[in-house]
PDB file of C-alpha atoms in Angstrom:
ATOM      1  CA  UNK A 143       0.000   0.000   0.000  1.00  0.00           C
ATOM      2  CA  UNK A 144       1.667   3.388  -0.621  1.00  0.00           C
ATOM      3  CA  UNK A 145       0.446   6.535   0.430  1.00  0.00           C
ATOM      4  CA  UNK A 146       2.754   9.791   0.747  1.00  0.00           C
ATOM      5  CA  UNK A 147       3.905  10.671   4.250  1.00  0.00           C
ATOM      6  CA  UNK A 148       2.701  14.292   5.246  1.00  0.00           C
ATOM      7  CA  UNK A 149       6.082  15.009   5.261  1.00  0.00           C
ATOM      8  CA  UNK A 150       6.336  14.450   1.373  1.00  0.00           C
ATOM      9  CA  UNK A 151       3.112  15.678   0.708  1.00  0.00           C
ATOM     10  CA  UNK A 152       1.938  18.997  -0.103  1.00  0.00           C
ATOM     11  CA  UNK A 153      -0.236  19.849   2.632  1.00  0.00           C
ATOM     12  CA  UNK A 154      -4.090  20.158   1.669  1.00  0.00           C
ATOM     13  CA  UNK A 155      -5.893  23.687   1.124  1.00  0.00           C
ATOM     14  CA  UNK A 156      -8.019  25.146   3.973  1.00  0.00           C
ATOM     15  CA  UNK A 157     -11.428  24.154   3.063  1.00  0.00           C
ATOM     16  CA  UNK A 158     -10.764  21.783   0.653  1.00  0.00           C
ATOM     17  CA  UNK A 159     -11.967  19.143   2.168  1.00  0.00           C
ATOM     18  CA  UNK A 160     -15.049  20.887   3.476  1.00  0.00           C
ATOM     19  CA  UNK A 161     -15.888  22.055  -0.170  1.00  0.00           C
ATOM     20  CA  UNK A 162     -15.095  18.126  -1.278  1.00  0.00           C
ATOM     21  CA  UNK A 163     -18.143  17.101   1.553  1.00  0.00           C
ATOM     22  CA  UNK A 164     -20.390  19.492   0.533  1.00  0.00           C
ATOM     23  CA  UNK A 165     -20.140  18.540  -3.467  1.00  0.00           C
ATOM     24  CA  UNK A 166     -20.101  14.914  -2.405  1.00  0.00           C
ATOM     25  CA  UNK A 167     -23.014  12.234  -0.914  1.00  0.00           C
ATOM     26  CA  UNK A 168     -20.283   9.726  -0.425  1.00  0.00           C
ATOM     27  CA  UNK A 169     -16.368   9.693   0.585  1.00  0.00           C
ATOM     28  CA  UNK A 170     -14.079   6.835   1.887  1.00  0.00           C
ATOM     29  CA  UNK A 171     -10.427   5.793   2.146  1.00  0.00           C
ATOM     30  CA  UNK A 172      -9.950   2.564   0.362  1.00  0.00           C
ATOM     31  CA  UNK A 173      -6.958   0.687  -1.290  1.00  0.00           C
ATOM     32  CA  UNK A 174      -6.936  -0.060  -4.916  1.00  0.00           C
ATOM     33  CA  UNK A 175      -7.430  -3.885  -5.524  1.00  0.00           C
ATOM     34  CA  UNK A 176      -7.831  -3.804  -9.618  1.00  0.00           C
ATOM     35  CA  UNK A 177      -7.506  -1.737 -12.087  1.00  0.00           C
ATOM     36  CA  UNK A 178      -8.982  -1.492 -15.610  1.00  0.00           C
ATOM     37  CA  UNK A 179     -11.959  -3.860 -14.987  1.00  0.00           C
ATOM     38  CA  UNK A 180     -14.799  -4.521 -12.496  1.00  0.00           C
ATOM     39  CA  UNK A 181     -17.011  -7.447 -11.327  1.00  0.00           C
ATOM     40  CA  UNK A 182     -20.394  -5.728 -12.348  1.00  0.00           C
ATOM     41  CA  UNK A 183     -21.830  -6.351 -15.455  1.00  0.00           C
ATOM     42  CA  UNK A 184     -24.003  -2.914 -15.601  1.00  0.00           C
ATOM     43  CA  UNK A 185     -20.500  -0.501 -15.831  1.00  0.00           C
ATOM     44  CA  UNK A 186     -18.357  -0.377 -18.726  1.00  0.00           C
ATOM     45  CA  UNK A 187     -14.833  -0.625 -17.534  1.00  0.00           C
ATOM     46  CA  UNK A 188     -12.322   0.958 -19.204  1.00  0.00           C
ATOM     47  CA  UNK A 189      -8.791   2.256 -18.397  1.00  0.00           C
ATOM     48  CA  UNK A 190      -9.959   4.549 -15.330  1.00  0.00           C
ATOM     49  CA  UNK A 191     -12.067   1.817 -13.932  1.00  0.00           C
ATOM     50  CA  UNK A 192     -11.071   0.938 -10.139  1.00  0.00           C
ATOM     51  CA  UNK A 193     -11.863  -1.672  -7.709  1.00  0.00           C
ATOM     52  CA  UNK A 194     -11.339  -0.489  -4.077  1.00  0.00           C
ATOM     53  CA  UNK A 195     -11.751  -1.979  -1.014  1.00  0.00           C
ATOM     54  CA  UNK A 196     -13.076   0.753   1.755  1.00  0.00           C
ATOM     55  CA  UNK A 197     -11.183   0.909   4.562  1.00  0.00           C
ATOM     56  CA  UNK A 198     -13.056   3.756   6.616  1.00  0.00           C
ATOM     57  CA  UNK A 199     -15.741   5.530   5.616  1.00  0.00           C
ATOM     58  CA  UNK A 200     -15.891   9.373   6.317  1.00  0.00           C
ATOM     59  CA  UNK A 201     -19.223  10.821   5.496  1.00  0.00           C
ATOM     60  CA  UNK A 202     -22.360   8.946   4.105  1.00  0.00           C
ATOM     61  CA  UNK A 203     -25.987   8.495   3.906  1.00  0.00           C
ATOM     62  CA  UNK A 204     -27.337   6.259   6.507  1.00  0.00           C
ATOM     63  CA  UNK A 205     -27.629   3.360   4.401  1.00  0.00           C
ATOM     64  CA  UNK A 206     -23.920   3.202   3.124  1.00  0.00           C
ATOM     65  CA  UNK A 207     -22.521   3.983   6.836  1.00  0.00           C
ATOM     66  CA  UNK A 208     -21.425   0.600   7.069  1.00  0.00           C
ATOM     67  CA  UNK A 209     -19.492  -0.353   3.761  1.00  0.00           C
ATOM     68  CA  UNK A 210     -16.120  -0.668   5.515  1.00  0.00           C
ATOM     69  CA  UNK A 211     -14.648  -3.824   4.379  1.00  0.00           C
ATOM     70  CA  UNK A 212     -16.850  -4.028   0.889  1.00  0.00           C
ATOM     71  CA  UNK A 213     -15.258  -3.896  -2.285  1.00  0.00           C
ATOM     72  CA  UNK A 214     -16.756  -0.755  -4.923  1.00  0.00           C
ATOM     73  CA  UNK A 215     -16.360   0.102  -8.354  1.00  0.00           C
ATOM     74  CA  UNK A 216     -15.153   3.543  -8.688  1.00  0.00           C
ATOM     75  CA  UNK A 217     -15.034   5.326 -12.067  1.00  0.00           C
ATOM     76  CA  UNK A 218     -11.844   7.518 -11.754  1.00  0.00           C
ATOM     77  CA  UNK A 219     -11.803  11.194 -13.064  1.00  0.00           C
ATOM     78  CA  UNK A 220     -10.009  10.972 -16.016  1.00  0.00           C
ATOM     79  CA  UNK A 221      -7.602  13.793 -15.936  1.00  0.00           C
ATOM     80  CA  UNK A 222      -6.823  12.726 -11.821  1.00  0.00           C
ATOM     81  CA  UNK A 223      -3.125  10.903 -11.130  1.00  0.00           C
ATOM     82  CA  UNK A 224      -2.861   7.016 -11.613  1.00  0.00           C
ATOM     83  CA  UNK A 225      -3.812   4.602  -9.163  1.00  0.00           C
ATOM     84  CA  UNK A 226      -1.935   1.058  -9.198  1.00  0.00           C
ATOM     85  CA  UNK A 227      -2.914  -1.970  -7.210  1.00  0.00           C
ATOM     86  CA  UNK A 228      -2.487  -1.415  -3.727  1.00  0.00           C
ATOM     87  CA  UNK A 229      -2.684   2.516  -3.757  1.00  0.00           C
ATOM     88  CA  UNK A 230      -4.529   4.077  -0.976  1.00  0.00           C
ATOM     89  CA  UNK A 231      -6.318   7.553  -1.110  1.00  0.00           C
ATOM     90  CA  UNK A 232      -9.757   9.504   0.581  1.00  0.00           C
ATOM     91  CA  UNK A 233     -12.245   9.283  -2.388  1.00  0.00           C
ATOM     92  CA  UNK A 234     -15.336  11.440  -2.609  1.00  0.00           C
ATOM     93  CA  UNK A 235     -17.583  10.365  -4.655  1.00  0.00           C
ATOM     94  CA  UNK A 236     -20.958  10.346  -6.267  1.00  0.00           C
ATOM     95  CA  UNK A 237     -23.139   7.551  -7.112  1.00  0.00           C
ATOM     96  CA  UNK A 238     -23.794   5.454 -10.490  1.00  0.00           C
ATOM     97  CA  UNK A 239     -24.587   2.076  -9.910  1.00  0.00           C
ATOM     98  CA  UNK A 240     -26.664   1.067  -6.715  1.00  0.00           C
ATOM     99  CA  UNK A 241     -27.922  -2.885  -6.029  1.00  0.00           C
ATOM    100  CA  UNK A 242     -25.993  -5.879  -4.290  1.00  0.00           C
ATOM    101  CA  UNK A 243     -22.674  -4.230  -5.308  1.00  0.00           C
ATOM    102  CA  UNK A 244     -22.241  -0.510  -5.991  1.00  0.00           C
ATOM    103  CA  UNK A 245     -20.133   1.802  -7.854  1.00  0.00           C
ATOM    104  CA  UNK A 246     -19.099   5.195  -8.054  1.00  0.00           C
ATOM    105  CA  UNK A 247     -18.066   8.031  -9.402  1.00  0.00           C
ATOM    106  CA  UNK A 248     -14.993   9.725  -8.116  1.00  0.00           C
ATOM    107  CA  UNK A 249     -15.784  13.609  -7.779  1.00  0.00           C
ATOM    108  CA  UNK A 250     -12.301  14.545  -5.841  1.00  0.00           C
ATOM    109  CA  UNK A 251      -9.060  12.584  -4.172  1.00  0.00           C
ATOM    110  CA  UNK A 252      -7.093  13.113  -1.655  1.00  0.00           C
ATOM    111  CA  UNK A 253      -4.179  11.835  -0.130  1.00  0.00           C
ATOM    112  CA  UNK A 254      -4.863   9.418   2.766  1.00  0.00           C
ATOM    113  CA  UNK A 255      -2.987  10.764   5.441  1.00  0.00           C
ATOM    114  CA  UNK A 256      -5.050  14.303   4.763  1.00  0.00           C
ATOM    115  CA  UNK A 257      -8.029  12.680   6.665  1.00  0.00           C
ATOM    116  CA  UNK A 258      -6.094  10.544   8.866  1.00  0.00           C
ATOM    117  CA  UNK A 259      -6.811  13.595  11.906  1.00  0.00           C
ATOM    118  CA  UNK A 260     -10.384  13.107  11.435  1.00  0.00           C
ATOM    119  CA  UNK A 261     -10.303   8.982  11.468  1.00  0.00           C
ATOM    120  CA  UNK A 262      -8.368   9.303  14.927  1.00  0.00           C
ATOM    121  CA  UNK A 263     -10.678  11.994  16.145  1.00  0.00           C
ATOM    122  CA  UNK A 264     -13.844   9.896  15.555  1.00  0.00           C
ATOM    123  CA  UNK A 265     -12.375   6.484  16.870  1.00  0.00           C
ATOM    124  CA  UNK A 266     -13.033   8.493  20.421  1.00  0.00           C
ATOM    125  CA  UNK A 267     -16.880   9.073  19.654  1.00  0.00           C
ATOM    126  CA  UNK A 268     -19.360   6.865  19.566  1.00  0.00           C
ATOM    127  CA  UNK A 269     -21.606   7.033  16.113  1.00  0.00           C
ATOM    128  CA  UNK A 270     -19.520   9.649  14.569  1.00  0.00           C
ATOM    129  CA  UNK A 271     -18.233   8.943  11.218  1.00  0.00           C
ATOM    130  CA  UNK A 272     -14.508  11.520  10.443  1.00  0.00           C
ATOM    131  CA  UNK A 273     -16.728  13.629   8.416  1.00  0.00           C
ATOM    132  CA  UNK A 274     -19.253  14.222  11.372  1.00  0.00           C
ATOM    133  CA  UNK A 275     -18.239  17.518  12.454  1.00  0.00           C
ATOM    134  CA  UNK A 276     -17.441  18.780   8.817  1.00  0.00           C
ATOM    135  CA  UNK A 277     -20.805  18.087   8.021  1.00  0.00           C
ATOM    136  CA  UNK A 278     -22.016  20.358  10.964  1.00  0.00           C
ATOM    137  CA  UNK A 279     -19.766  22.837  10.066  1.00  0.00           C
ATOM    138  CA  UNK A 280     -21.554  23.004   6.589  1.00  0.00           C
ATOM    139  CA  UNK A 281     -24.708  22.892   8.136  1.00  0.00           C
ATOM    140  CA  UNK A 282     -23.824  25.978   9.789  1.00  0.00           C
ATOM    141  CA  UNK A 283     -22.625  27.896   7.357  1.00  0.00           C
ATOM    142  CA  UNK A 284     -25.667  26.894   5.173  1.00  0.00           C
ATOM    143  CA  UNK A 285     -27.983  28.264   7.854  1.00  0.00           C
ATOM    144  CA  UNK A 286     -26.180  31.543   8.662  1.00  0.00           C
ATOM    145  CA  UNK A 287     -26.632  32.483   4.308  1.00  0.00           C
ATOM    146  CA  UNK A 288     -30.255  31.364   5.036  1.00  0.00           C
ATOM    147  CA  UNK A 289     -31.105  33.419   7.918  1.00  0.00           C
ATOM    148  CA  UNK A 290     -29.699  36.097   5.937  1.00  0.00           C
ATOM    149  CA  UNK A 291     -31.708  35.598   3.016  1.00  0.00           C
ATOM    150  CA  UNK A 292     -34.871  35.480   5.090  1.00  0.00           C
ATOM    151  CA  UNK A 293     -37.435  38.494   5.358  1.00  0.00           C
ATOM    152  CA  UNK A 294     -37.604  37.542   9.181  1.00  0.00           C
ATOM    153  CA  UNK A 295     -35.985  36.052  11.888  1.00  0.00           C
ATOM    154  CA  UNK A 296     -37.835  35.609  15.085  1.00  0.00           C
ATOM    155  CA  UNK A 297     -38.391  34.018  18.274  1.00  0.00           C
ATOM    156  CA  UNK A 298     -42.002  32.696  18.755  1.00  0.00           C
ATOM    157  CA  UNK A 299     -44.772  30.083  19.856  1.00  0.00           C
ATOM    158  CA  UNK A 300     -47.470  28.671  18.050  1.00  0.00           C
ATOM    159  CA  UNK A 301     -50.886  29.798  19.493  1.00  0.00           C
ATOM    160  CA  UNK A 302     -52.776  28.701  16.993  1.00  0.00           C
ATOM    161  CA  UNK A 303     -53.538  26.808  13.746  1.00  0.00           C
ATOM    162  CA  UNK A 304     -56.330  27.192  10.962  1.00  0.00           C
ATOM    163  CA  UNK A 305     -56.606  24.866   7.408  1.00  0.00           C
ATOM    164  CA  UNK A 306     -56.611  27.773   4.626  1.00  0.00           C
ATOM    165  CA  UNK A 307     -59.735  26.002   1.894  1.00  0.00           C
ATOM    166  CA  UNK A 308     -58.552  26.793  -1.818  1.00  0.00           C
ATOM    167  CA  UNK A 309     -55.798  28.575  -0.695  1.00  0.00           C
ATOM    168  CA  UNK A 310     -53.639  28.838  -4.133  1.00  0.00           C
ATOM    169  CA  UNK A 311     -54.110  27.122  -7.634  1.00  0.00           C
ATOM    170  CA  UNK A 312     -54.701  23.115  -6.987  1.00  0.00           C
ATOM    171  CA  UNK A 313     -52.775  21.103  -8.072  1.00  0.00           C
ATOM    172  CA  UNK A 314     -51.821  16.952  -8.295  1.00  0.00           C
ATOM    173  CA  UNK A 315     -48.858  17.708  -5.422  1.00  0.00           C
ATOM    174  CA  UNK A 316     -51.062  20.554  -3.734  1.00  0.00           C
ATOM    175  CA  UNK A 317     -49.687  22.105  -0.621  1.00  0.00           C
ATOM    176  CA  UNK A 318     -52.390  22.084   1.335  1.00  0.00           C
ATOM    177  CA  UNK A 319     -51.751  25.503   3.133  1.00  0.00           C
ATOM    178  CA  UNK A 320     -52.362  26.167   6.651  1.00  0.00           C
ATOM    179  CA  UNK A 321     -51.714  29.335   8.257  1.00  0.00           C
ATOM    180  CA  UNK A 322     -50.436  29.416  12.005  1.00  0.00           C
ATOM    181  CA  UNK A 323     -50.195  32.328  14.445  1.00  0.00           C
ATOM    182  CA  UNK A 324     -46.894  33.210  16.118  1.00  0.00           C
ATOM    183  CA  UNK A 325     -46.037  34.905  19.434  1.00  0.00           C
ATOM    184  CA  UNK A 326     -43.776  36.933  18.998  1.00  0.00           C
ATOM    185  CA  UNK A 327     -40.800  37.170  21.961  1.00  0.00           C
ATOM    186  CA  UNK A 328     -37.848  38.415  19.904  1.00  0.00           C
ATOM    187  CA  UNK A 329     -37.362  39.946  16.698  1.00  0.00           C
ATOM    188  CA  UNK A 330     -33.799  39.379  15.203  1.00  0.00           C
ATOM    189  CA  UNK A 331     -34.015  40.185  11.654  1.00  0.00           C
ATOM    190  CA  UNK A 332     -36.817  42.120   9.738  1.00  0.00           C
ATOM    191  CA  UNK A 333     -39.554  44.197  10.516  1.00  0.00           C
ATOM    192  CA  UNK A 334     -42.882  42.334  13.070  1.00  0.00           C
ATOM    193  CA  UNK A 335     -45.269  45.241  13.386  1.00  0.00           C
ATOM    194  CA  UNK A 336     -47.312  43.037  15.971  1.00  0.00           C
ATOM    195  CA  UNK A 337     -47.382  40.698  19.094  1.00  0.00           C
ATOM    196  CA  UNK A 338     -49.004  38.194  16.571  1.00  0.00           C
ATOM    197  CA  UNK A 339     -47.775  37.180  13.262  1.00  0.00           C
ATOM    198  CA  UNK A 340     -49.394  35.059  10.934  1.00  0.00           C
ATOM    199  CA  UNK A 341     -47.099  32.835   8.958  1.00  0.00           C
ATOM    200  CA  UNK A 342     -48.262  30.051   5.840  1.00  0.00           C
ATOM    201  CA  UNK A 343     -46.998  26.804   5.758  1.00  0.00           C
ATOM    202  CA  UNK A 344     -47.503  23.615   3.290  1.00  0.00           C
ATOM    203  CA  UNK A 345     -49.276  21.039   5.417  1.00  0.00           C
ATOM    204  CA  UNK A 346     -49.511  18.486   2.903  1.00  0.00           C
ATOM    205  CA  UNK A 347     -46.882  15.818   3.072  1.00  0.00           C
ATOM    206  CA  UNK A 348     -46.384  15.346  -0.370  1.00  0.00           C
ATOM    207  CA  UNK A 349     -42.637  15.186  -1.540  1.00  0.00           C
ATOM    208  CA  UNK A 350     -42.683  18.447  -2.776  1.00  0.00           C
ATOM    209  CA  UNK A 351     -43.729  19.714   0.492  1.00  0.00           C
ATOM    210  CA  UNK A 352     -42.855  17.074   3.037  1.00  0.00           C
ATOM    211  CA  UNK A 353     -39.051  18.682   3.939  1.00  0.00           C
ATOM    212  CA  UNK A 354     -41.349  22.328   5.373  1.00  0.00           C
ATOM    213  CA  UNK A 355     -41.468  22.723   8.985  1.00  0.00           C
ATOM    214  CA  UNK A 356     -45.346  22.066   9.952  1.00  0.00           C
ATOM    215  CA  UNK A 357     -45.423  24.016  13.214  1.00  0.00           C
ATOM    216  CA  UNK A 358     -47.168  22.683  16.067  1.00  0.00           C
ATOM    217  CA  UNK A 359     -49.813  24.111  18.809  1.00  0.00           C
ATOM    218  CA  UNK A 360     -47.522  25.527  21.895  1.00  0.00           C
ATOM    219  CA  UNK A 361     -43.920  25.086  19.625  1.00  0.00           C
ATOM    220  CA  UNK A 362     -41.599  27.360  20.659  1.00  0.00           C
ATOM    221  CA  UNK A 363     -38.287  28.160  18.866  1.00  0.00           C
ATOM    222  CA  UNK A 364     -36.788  30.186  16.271  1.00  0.00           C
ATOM    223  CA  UNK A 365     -38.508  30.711  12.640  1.00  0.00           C
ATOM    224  CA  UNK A 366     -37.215  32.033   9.520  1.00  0.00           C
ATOM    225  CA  UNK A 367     -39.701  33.454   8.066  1.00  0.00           C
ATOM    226  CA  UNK A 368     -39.892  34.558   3.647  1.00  0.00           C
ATOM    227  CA  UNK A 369     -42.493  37.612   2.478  1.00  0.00           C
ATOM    228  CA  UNK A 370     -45.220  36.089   0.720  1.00  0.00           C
ATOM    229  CA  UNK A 371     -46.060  37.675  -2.972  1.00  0.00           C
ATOM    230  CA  UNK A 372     -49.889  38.191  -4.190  1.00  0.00           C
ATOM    231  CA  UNK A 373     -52.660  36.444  -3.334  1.00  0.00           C
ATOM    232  CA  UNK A 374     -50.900  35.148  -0.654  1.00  0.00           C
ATOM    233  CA  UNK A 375     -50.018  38.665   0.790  1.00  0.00           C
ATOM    234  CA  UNK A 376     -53.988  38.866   1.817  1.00  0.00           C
ATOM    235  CA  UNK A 377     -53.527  35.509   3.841  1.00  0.00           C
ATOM    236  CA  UNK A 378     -50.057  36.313   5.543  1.00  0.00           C
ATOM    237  CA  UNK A 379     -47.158  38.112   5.235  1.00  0.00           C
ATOM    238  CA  UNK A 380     -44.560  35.222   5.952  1.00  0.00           C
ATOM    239  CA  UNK A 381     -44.308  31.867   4.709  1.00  0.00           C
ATOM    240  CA  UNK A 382     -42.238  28.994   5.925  1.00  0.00           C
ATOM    241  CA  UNK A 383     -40.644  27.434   2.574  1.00  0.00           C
ATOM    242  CA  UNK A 384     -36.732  25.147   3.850  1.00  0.00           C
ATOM    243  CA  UNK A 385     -36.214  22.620   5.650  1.00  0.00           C
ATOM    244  CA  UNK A 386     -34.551  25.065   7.657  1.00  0.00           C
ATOM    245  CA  UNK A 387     -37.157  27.762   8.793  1.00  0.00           C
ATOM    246  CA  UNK A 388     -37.646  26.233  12.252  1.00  0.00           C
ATOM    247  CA  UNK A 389     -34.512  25.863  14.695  1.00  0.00           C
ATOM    248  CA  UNK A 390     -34.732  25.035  18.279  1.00  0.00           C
ATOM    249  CA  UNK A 391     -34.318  28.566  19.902  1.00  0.00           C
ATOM    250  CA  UNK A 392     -30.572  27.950  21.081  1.00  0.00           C
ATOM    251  CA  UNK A 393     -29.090  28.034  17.812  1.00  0.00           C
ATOM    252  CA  UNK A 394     -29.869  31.745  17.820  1.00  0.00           C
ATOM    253  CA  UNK A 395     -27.096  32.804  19.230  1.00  0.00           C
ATOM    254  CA  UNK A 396     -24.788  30.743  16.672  1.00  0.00           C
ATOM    255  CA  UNK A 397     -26.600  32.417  13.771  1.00  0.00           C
ATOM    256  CA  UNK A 398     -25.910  35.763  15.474  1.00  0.00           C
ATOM    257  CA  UNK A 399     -22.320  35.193  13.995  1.00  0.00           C
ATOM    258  CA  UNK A 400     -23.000  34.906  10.695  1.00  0.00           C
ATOM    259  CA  UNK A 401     -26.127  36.836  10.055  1.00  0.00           C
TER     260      UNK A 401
END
């Protein structure tokens, strides 16, 4: 197996490997076992055709957490350096074939011993894959640009809920809008004229709609909130629309930073 020391490596770019887990469902270290050919029938393997064998995974979807040990097809970027049998580097990857085996296709590389701080870190916590706290760190970041982008950022409760009838065009993946009222404690971002806000959100749960908060009577915590446009304006003037316009009311002061 040869991977470069860090002494013989360049070292890696701040946020490389953050910007590699955000482009990426899927990344691994793994040791080249073949090259040029692959044991599935449904990819074409040609010269940049790999066969690794995963030796930790980093960050993953729930379902892949566990493919340490498996072997997986990776389809190598063609312009990225040459791998020979036994080579050893942190993939991140995308996926193209999924069943009993599964390939990929590789989306970045890195060195292995660029990840090896966040293999050690995670052997110390239990359920946390290396890419754990990258992933968080995303997260964050991600929320901060959407509090930003929101109309209104507020501390509230729920005091009450009412089913808005023909509400918007119907459609075959209608959102069924609701419209719930908001106490207002704190107002970080925008303008709140009132106590009370009224705020429309998608009830149905549709997969169009499904990923919207769908506030609850008595929730408390902190809403970003997005100015509705026409018709809707005479129902509400706020909207929840992300799967990230309801936060537990801690993560306020986090936000703070970024906002």
């Amino acid at each position: 197996m040869t991977d470069p020391t860090p002494a013989a490596a360049p070292a890696v770019p701040p946020g490389e490997i953050t910007d590699l887990v955000r482009r990426t469902p899927l990344s691994f270290v793994g040791t080249v076992t073949r090259t040029g050919g692959t044991p599935l029938s449904t990819v074409e393997a040609d010269q940049h055709t790999a066969v690794v064998r995963v030796d930790h995974v980093l960050h993953a979807p729930d379902a892949f957490r566990r493919l340490a040990g498996s072997r997986v097809t990776v389809q190598l970027k063609a312009d990225a350096p040459r791998l020979e049998v036994g080579d050893s580097a942190a993939f991140f990857t995308e996926g193209l074939h999924y069943g009993a085996d599964l390939a990929v296709t590789e989306v970045g590389r890195l060195p292995a011993h660029a990840v090896r701080p966040h293999i050690a870190l995670a052997a110390t916590t239990a359920d946390e894959l290396p890419f754990s706290a990258v992933l968080r760190e995303i997260h964050r970041q991600d929320l901060a640009v959407h509090a930003r982008e929101a109309d209104a950022v507020l501390l509230g409760t729920v005091t009450g809920l009412e089913r808005l009838d023909g509400a918007g065009p119907r459609s075959e993946h209608d959102p069924h809008w609701w419209r719930a009222g908001l106490d207002v404690e704190h107002v970080e971002r925008g303008t709140v004229p009132d106590r009370t806000v009224r705020v429309l959100y998608p009830n149905s749960r549709d997969r169009h709609w499904n990923h919207v908060p769908k506030p609850a009577a008595g929730q408390s915590g902190l809403w970003l909130l997005h100015a509705t446009e026409g018709d809707q304006r005479e129902l509400a003037p706020y909207a929840l629309r992300d799967a990230d316009d309801y936060q537990p009311a801690h993560r306020l002061a986090a936000l703070r930073e970024g906002m």
